[in-house]
mmCIF file of C-alpha atoms in Angstrom:
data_model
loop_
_atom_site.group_PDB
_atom_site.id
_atom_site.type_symbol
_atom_site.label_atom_id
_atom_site.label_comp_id
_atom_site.label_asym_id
_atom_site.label_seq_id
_atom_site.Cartn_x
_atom_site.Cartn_y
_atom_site.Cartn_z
ATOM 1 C CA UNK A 1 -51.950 111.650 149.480
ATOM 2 C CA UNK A 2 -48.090 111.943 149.118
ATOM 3 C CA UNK A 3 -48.174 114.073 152.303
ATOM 4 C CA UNK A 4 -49.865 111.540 154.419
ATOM 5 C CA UNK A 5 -47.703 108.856 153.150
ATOM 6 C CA UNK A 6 -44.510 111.062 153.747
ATOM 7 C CA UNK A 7 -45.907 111.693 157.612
ATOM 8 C CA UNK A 8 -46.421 107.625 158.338
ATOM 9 C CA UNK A 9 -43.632 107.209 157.017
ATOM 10 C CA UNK A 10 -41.624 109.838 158.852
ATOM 11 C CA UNK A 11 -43.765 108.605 162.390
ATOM 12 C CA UNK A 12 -42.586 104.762 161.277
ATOM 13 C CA UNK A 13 -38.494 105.883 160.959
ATOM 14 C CA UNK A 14 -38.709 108.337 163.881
ATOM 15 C CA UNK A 15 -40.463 105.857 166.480
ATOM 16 C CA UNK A 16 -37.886 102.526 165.247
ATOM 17 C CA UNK A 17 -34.851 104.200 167.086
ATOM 18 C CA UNK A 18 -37.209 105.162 170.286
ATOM 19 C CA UNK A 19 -37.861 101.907 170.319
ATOM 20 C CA UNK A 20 -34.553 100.574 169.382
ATOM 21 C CA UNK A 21 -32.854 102.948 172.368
ATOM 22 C CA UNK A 22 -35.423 100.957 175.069
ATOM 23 C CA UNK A 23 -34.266 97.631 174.656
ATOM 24 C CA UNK A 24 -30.256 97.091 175.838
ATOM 25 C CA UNK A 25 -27.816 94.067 175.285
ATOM 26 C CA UNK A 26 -27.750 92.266 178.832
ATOM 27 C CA UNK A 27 -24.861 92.248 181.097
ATOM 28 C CA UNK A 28 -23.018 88.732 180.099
ATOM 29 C CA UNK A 29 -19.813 87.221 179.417
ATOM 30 C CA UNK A 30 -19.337 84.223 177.159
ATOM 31 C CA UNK A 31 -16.570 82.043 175.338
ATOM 32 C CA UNK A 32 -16.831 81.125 172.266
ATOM 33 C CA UNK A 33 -15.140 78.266 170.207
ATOM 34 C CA UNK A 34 -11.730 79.462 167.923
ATOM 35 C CA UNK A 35 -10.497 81.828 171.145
ATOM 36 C CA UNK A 36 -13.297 84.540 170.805
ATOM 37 C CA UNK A 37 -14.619 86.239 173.805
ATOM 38 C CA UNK A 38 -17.506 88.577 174.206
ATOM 39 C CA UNK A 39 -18.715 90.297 177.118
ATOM 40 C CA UNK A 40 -20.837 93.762 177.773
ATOM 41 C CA UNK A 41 -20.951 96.123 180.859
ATOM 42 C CA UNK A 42 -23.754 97.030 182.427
ATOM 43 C CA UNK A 43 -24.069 100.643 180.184
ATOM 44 C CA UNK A 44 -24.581 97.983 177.309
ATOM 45 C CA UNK A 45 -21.220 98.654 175.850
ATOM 46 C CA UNK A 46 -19.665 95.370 174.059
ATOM 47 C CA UNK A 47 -16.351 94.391 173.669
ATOM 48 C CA UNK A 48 -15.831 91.192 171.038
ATOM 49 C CA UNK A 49 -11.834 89.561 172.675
ATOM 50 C CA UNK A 50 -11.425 92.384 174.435
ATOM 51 C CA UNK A 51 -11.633 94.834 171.746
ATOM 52 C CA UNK A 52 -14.962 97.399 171.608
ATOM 53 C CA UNK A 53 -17.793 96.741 168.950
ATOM 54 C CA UNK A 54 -20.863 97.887 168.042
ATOM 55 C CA UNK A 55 -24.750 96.958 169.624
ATOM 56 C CA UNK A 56 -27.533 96.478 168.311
ATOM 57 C CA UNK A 57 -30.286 95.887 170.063
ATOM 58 C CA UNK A 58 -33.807 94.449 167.919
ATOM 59 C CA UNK A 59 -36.072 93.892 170.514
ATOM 60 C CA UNK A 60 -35.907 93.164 174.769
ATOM 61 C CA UNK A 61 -35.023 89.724 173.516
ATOM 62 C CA UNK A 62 -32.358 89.906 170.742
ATOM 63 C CA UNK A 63 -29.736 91.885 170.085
ATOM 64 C CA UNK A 64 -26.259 91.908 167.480
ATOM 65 C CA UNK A 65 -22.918 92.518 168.673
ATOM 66 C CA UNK A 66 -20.167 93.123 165.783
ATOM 67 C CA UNK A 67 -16.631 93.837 166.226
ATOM 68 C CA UNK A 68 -13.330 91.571 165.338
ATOM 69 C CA UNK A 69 -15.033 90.348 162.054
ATOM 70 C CA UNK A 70 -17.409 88.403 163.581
ATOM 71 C CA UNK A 71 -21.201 88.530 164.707
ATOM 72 C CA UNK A 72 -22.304 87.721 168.286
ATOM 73 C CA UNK A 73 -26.193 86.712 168.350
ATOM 74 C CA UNK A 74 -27.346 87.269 171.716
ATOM 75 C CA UNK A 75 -31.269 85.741 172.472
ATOM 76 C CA UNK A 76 -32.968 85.555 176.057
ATOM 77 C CA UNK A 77 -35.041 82.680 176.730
ATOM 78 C CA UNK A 78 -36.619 82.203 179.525
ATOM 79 C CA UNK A 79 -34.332 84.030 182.321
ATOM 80 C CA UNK A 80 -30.908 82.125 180.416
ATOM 81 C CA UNK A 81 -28.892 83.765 177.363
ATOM 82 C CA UNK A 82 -28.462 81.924 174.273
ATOM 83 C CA UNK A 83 -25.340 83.582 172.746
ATOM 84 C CA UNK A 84 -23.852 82.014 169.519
ATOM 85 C CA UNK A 85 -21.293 83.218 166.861
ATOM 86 C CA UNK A 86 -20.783 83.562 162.722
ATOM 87 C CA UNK A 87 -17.577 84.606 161.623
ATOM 88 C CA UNK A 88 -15.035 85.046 158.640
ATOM 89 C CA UNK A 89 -14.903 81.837 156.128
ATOM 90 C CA UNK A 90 -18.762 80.771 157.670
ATOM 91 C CA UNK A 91 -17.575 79.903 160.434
ATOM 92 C CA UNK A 92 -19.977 79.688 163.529
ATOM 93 C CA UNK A 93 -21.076 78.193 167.022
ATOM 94 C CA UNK A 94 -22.319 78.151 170.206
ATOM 95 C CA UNK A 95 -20.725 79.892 173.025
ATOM 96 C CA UNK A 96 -20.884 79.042 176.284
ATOM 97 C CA UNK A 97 -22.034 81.750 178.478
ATOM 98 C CA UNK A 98 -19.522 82.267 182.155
ATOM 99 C CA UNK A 99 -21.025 84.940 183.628
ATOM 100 C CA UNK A 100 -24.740 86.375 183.427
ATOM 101 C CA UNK A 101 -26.699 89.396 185.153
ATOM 102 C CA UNK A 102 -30.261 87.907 185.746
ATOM 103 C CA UNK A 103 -33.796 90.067 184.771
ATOM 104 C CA UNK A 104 -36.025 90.694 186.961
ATOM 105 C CA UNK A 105 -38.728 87.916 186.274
ATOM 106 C CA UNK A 106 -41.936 90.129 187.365
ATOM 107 C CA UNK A 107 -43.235 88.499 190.332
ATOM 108 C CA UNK A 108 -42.649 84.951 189.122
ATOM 109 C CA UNK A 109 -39.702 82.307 190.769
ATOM 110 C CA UNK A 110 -36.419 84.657 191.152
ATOM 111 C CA UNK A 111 -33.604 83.773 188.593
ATOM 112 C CA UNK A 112 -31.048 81.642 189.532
ATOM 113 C CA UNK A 113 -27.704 84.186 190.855
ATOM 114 C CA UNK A 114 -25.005 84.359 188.435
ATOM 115 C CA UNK A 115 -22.232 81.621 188.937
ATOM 116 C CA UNK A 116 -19.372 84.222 189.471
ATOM 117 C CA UNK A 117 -19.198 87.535 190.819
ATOM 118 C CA UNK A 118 -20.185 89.913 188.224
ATOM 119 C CA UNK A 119 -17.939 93.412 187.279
ATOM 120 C CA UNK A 120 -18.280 95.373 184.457
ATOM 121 C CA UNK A 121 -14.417 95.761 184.034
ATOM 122 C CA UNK A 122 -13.853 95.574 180.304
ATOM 123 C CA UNK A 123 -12.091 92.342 179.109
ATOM 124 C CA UNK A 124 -9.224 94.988 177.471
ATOM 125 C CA UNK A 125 -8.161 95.880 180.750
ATOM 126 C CA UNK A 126 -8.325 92.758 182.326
ATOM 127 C CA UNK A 127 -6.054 91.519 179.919
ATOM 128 C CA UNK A 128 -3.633 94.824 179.913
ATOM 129 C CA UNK A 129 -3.062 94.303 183.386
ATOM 130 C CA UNK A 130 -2.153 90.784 183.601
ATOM 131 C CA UNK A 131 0.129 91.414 181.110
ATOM 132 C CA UNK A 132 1.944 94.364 183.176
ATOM 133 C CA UNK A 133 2.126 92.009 186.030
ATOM 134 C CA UNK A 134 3.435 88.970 184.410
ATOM 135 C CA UNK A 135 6.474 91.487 182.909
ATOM 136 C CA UNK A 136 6.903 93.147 186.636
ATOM 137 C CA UNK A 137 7.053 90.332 188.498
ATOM 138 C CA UNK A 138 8.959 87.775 185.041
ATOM 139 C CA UNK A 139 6.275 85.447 186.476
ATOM 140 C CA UNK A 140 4.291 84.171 183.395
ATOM 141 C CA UNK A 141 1.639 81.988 185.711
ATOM 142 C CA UNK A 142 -1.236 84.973 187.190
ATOM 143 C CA UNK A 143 -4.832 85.083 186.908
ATOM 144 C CA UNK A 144 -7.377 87.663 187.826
ATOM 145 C CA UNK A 145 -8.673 87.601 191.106
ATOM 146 C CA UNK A 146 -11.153 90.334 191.573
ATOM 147 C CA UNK A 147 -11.389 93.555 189.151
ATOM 148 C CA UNK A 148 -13.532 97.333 190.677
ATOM 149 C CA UNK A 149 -15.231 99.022 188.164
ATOM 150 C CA UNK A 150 -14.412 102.963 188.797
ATOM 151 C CA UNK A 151 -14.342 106.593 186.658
ATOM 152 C CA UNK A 152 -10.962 107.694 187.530
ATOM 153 C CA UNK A 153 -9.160 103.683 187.341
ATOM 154 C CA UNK A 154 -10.271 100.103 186.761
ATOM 155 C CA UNK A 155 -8.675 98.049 189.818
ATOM 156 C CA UNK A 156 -7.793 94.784 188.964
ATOM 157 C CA UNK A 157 -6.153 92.576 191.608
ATOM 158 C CA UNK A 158 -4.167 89.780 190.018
ATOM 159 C CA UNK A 159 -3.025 86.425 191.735
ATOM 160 C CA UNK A 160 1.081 85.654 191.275
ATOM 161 C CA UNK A 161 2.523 82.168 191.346
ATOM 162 C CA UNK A 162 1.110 79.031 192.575
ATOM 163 C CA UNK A 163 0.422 80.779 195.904
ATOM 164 C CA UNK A 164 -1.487 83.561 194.125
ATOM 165 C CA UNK A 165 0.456 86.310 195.660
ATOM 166 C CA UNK A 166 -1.739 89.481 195.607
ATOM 167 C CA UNK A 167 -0.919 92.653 193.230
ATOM 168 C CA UNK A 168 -3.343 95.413 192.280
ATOM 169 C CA UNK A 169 -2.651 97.362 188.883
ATOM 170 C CA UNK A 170 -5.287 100.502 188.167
ATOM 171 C CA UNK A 171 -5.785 100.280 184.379
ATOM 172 C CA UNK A 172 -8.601 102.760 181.983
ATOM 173 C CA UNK A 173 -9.203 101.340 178.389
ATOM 174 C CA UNK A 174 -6.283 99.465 178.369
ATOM 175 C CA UNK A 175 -3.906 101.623 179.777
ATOM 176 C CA UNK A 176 -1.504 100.581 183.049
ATOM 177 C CA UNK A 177 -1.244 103.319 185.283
ATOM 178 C CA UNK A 178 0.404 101.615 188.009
ATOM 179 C CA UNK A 179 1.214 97.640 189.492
ATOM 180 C CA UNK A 180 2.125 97.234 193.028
ATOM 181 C CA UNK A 181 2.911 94.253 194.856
ATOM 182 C CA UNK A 182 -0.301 93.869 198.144
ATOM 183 C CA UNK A 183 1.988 91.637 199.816
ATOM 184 C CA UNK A 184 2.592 92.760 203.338
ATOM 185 C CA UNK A 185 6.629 92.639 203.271
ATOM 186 C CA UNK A 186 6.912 93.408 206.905
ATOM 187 C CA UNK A 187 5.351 90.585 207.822
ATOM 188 C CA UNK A 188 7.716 87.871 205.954
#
């Protein structure tokens, strides 16, 4: 009998990360209240303000993100994400989600497309290359414009001024490797 039990029970722990492995975090980005950001890449890696943390994934419908001391609940409902927060000190909320990959809805109404332009450029390096900008060009005002996911380098091309002067800085997990100014100088 204790050799049956030990082979369900083996068959029970064996099959929960098989199942575990199927279902993956969706591709989102969200704000959340106290200056907390989450957002996950398409491989289902998940970075909590920029900074990586760990996935787990309960069903095709739920999944856990931890990293930066605090928990990011992740639910689908019907085609939208419901993505909320508990922290340090019990704090917690509702974030609001900015950017959103839709599922495939199996033959019913498509999803609505995602408000923005979706990239799975890591927040990290987002953030690593405005910063090289704003200390190249002493201009503290730039925003991301557009960021390229790629192996080699991330490409993130960041606006400049009030006129959003164009510069492109190739960045991997936080890590400048170059800024250059995409301003056509013969032309001024």
């Amino acid at each position: 009998m204790k050799t049956v039990a030990r082979v369900v029970s083996l068959s029970l722990i064996l099959s929960l990360p098989a199942a575990a492995a199927l279902a993956k975090v969706p591709y989102f980005a969200a704000k959340c209240p106290t200056d907390i950001s989450v957002e996950t890449d398409r491989s289902g890696r998940a970075y909590v303000s920029g900074k990586k943390a760990s996935v787990r994934s309960m069903n095709a419908n739920y999944s856990e993100i931890r990293g930066a001391g605090v928990t990011i609940s992740v639910a689908r409902d019907a085609g939208s994400l419901i993505v909320s927060y508990t922290g340090k000190g019990r704090a917690h909320g509702v974030c609001e989600v900015v950017e959103q990959e839709q599922a495939e809805t199996g033959g019913a109404e498509p999803a609505p497309a995602p408000a923005r332009v979706a990239d799975d450029v890591p927040a990290r390096d987002k953030q690593a290359c405005l910063r090289a900008v704003k200390k190249t060009t002493h201009n503290p005002k730039a925003v991301v414009l557009n960021a390229v996911s790629s192996e080699a380098n991330n490409t993130v091309t960041v606006g400049v001024g009030p006129q959003k002067a164009p510069w492109r800085c190739l960045v991997k997990r936080g890590k400048v490797a170059d800024v250059m100014s995409q301003t056509d100088e013969g032309a001024l």
